[in-house]
Short mmCIF file of C-alpha atoms in Angstrom, two decimals:
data_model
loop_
_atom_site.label_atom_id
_atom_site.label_comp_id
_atom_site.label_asym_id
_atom_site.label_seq_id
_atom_site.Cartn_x
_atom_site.Cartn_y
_atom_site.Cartn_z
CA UNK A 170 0.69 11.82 -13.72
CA UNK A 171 -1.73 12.32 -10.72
CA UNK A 172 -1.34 11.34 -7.09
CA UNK A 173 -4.29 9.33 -6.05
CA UNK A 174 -6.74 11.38 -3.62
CA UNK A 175 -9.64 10.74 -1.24
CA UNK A 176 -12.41 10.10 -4.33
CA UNK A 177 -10.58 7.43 -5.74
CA UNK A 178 -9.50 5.80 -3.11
CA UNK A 179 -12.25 5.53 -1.74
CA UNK A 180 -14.09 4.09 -5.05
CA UNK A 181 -10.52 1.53 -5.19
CA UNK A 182 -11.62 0.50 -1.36
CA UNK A 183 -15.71 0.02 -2.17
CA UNK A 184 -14.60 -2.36 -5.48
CA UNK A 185 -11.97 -4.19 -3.44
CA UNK A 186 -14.07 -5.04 -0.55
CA UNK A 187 -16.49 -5.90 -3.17
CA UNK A 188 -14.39 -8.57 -4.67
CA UNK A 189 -12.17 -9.82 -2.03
CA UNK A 190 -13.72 -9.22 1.58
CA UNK A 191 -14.22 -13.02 3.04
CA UNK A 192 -11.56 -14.40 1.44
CA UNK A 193 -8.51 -16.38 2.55
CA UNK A 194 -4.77 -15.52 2.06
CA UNK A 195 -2.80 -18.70 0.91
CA UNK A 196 0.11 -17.15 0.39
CA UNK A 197 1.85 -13.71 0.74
CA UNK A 198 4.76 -12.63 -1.78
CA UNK A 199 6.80 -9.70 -0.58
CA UNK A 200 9.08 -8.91 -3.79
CA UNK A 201 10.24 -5.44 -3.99
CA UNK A 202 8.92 -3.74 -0.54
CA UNK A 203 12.00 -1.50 0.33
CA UNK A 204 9.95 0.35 3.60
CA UNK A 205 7.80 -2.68 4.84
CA UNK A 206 8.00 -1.83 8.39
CA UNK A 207 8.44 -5.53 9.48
CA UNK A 208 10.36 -8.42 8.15
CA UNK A 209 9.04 -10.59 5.11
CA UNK A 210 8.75 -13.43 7.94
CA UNK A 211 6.82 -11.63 10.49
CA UNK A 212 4.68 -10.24 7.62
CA UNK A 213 3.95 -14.02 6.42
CA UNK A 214 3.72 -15.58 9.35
CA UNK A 215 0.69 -12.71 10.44
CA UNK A 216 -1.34 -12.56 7.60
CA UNK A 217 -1.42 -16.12 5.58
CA UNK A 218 -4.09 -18.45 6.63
CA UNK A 219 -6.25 -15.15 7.81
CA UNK A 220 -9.56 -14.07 6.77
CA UNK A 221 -9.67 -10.84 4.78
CA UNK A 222 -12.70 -9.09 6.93
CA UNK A 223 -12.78 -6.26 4.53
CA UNK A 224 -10.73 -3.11 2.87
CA UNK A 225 -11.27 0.34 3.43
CA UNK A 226 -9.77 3.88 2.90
CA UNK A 227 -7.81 5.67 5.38
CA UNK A 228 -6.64 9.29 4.49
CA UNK A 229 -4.50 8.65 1.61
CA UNK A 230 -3.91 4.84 2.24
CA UNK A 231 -5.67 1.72 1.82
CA UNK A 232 -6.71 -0.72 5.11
CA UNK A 233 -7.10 -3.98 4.44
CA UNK A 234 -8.75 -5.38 7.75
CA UNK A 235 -7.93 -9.07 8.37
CA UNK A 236 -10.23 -11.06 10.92
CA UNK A 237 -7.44 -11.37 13.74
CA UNK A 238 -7.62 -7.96 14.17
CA UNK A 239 -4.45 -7.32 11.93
CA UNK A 240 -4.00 -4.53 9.13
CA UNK A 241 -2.14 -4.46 6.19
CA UNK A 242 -1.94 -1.05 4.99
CA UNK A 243 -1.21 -0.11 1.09
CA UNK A 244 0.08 3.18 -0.04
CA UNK A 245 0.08 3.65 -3.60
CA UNK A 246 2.56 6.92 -4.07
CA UNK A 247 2.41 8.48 -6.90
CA UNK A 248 2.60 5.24 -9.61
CA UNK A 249 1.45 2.85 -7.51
CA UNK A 250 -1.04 0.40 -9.19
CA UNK A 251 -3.50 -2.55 -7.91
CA UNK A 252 -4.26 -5.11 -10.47
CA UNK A 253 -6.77 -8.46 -9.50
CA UNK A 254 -5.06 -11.71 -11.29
CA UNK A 255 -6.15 -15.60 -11.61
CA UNK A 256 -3.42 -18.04 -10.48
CA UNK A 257 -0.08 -16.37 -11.28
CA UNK A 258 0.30 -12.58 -11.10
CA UNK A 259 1.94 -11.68 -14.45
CA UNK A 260 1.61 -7.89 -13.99
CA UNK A 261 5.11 -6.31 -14.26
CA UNK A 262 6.77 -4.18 -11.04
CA UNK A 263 5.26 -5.96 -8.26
CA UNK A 264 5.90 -4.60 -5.26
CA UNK A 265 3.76 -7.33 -3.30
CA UNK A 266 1.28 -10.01 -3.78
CA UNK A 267 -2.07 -11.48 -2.23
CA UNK A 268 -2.79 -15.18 -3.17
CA UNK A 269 -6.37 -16.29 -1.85
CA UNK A 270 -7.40 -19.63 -1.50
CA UNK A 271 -9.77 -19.25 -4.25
CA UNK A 272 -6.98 -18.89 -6.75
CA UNK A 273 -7.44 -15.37 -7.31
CA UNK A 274 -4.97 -12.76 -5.91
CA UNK A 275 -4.22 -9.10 -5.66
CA UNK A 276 -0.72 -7.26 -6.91
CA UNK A 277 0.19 -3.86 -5.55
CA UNK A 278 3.00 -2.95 -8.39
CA UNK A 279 5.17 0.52 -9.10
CA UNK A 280 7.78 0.70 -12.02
CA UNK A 281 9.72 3.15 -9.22
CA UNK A 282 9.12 0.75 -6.28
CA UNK A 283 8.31 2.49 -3.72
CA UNK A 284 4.65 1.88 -3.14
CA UNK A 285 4.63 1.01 0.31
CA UNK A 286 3.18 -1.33 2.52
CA UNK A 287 2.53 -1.64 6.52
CA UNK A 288 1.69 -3.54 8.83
CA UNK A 289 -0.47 -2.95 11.67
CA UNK A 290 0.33 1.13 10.95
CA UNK A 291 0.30 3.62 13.71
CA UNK A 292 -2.83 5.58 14.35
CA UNK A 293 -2.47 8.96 12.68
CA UNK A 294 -3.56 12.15 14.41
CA UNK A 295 -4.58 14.02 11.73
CA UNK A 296 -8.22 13.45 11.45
CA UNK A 297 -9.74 12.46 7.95
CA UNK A 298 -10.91 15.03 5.38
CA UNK A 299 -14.48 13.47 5.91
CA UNK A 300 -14.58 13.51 9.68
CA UNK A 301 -14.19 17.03 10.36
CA UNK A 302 -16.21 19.87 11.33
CA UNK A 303 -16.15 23.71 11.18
CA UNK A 304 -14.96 23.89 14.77
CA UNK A 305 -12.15 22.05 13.90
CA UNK A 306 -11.61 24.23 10.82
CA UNK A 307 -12.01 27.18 13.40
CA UNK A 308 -9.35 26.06 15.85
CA UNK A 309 -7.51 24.77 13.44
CA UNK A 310 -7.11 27.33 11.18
CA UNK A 311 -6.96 30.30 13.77
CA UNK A 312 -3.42 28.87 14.58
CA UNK A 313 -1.87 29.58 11.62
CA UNK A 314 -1.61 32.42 8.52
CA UNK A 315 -0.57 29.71 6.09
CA UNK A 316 -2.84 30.06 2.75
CA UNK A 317 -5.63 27.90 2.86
CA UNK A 318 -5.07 25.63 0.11
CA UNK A 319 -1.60 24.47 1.51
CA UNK A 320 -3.42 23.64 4.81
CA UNK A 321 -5.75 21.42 3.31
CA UNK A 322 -3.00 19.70 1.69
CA UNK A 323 -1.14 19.15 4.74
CA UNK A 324 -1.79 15.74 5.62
CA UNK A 325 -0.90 15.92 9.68
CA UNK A 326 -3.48 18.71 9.83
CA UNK A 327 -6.55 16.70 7.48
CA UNK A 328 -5.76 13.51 5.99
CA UNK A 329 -6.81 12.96 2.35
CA UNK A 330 -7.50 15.92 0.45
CA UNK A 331 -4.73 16.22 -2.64
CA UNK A 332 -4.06 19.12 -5.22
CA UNK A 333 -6.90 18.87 -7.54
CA UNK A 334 -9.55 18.20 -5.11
CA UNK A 335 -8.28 21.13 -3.29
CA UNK A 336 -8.86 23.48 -5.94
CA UNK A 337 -12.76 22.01 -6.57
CA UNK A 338 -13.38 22.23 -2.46
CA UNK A 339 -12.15 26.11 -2.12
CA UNK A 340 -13.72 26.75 -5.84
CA UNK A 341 -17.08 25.10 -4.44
CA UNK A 342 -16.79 27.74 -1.24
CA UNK A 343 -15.70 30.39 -2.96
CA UNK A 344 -12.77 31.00 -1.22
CA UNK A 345 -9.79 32.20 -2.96
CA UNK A 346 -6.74 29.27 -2.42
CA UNK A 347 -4.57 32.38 -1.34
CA UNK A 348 -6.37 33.53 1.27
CA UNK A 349 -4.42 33.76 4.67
CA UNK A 350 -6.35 30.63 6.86
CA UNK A 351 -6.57 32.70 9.89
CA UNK A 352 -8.23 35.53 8.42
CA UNK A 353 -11.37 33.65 6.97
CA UNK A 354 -14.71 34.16 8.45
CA UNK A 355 -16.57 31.62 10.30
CA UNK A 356 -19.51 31.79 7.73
CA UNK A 357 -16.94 30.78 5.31
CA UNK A 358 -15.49 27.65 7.31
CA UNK A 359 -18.94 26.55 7.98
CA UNK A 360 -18.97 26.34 3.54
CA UNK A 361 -15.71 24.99 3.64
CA UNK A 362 -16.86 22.35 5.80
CA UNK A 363 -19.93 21.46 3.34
CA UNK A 364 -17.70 21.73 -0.13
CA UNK A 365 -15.42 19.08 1.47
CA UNK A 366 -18.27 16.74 2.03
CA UNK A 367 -19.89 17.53 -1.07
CA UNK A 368 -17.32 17.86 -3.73
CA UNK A 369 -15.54 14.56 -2.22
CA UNK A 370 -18.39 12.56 -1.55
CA UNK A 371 -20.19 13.72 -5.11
CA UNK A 372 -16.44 12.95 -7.23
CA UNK A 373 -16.86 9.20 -5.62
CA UNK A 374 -20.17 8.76 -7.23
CA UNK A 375 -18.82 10.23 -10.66
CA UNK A 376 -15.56 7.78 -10.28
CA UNK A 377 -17.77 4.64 -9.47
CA UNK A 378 -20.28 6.10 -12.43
CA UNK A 379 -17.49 6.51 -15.03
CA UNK A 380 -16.24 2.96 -14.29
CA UNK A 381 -17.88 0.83 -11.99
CA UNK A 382 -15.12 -1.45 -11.52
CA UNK A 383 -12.61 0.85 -10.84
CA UNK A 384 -9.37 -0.32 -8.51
CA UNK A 385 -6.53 1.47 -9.98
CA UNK A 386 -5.96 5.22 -12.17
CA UNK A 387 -7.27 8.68 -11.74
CA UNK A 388 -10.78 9.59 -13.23
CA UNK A 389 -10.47 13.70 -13.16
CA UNK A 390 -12.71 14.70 -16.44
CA UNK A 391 -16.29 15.48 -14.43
CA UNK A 392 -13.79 17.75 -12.38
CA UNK A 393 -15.39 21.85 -12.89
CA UNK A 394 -12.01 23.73 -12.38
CA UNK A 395 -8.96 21.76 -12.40
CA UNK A 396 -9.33 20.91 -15.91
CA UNK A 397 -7.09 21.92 -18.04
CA UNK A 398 -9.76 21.01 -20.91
CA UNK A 399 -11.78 23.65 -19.59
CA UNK A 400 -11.54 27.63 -19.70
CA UNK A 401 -14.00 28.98 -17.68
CA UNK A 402 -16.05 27.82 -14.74
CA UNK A 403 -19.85 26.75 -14.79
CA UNK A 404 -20.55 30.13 -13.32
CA UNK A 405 -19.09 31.86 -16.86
CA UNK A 406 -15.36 32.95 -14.75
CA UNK A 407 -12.23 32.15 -16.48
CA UNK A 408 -10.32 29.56 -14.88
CA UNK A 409 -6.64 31.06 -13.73
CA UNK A 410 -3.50 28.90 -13.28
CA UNK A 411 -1.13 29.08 -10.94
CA UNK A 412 2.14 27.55 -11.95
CA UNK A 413 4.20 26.12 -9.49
CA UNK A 414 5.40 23.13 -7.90
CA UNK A 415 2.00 21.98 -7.89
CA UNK A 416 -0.58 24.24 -10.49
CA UNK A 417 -3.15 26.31 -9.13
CA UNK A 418 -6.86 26.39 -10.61
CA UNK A 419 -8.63 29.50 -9.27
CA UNK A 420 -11.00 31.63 -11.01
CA UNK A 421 -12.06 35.54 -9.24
CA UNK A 422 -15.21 34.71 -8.37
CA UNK A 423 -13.17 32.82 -5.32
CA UNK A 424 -12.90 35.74 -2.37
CA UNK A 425 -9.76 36.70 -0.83
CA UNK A 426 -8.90 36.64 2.60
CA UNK A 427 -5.90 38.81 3.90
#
């Protein structure tokens, strides 16, 4: 099973605006939200009868921007799922749902419950993986001799960026996921900076591509290195694996940094 990252959120958030921005919310129905940071009331009472402005991605979460200037934020965990429904939702494991005016609606479900959503969430720190620059990276990564893959991961330091996608960004820069972050050049973070842009931004298109209607699941098969139906990288390298807690994809044509 794979966590949702950046690329397919974002294609989720393009669809979803698509199909629901400008619509009403008749009714809100809060059934299985254990860490809704308000009460089912206060929920309610702010967002039915509002104008759904439109939805967007932030980080790993999606913003759904109403026309009052309230947010509803949805986080889909790891089995989190979005489904669009006519009149009565009859998707199992809803964890909330979004009746428009229209008759249409919107179910956020997860057979673990624990898809989340917020309301009117805190502004993070962290900026997002497609907002930053190499003198961030610089500063940043100066700071600390953490390898460079578990940086990129760490969402209070960039927002967004999940396992697999790490692998194709520091594949893309050739830069070896092990390397220590603090010892990598600042020709390199100036190509780090570019393979985020490039290998998020271009796996969006290939999502959207794949299946144009996309609002829920992982697309990964255009992915170049962490694949496990593939053995060697489009440059002829075999493709290593790391095993543990989260798997690896590497290949030696990545430089190390120590």
């Amino acid at each position: 099973m794979l966590w949702p990252e950046l690329p397919d959120l974002q294609a989720f958030s393009y669809n979803l605006n698509k199909k629901l921005g400008g619509k009403t919310v008749k009714e809100i129905i809060i059934v299985n939200a254990k860490k809704l940071n308000v009460t089912h009331k206060e929920l309610k009472d702010t967002l039915e009868g509002q104008k759904l402005d439109k939805v967007y991605r932030e980080g790993k979460e999606l913003y759904f921007k109403f026309d009052k200037g309230d947010t509803l934020a949805l986080h889909l965990m790891l089995h989190g799922k979005l489904f669009l429904f006519e009149g009565k939702n009859e998707n199992k494991y809803p964890i909330i749902e979004l009746h428009f005016s229209d008759d249409t609606g919107l179910v956020l479900t997860d057979f673990q419950g624990i898809a989340t959503p917020t309301l009117n969430p805190e502004e993070k720190e962290a900026p997002d993986a497609m907002e930053i620059d190499s003198n961030f990276l610089k500063t940043r990564l100066a700071k600390t001799k953490t390898n460079i893959k578990t940086v990129l991961l760490d969402q209070k330091i960039i927002r967004g960026i999940g396992n697999a996608y790490a692998d194709e960004i520091l594949w893309d820069a050739g830069i070896s996921p092990f390397s220590a972050s603090n010892k990598i050049p600042d020709e390199k973070l100036k190509e780090l900076t570019k393979s985020i842009e490039s290998v998020l931004t271009n796996a969006e298109k290939s999502i959207l591509k794949s299946n144009p209607d996309i609002i829920s699941g992982e697309i990964r098969d255009f992915m170049l290195i962490h694949n496990s139906r593939k053995t060697h990288s489009p440059k002829g390298a075999e493709i290593r694996i790391k095993e543990g807690t989260r798997k690896t994809y590497y290949t030696d044509e990545q430089e190390l940094f120590e």
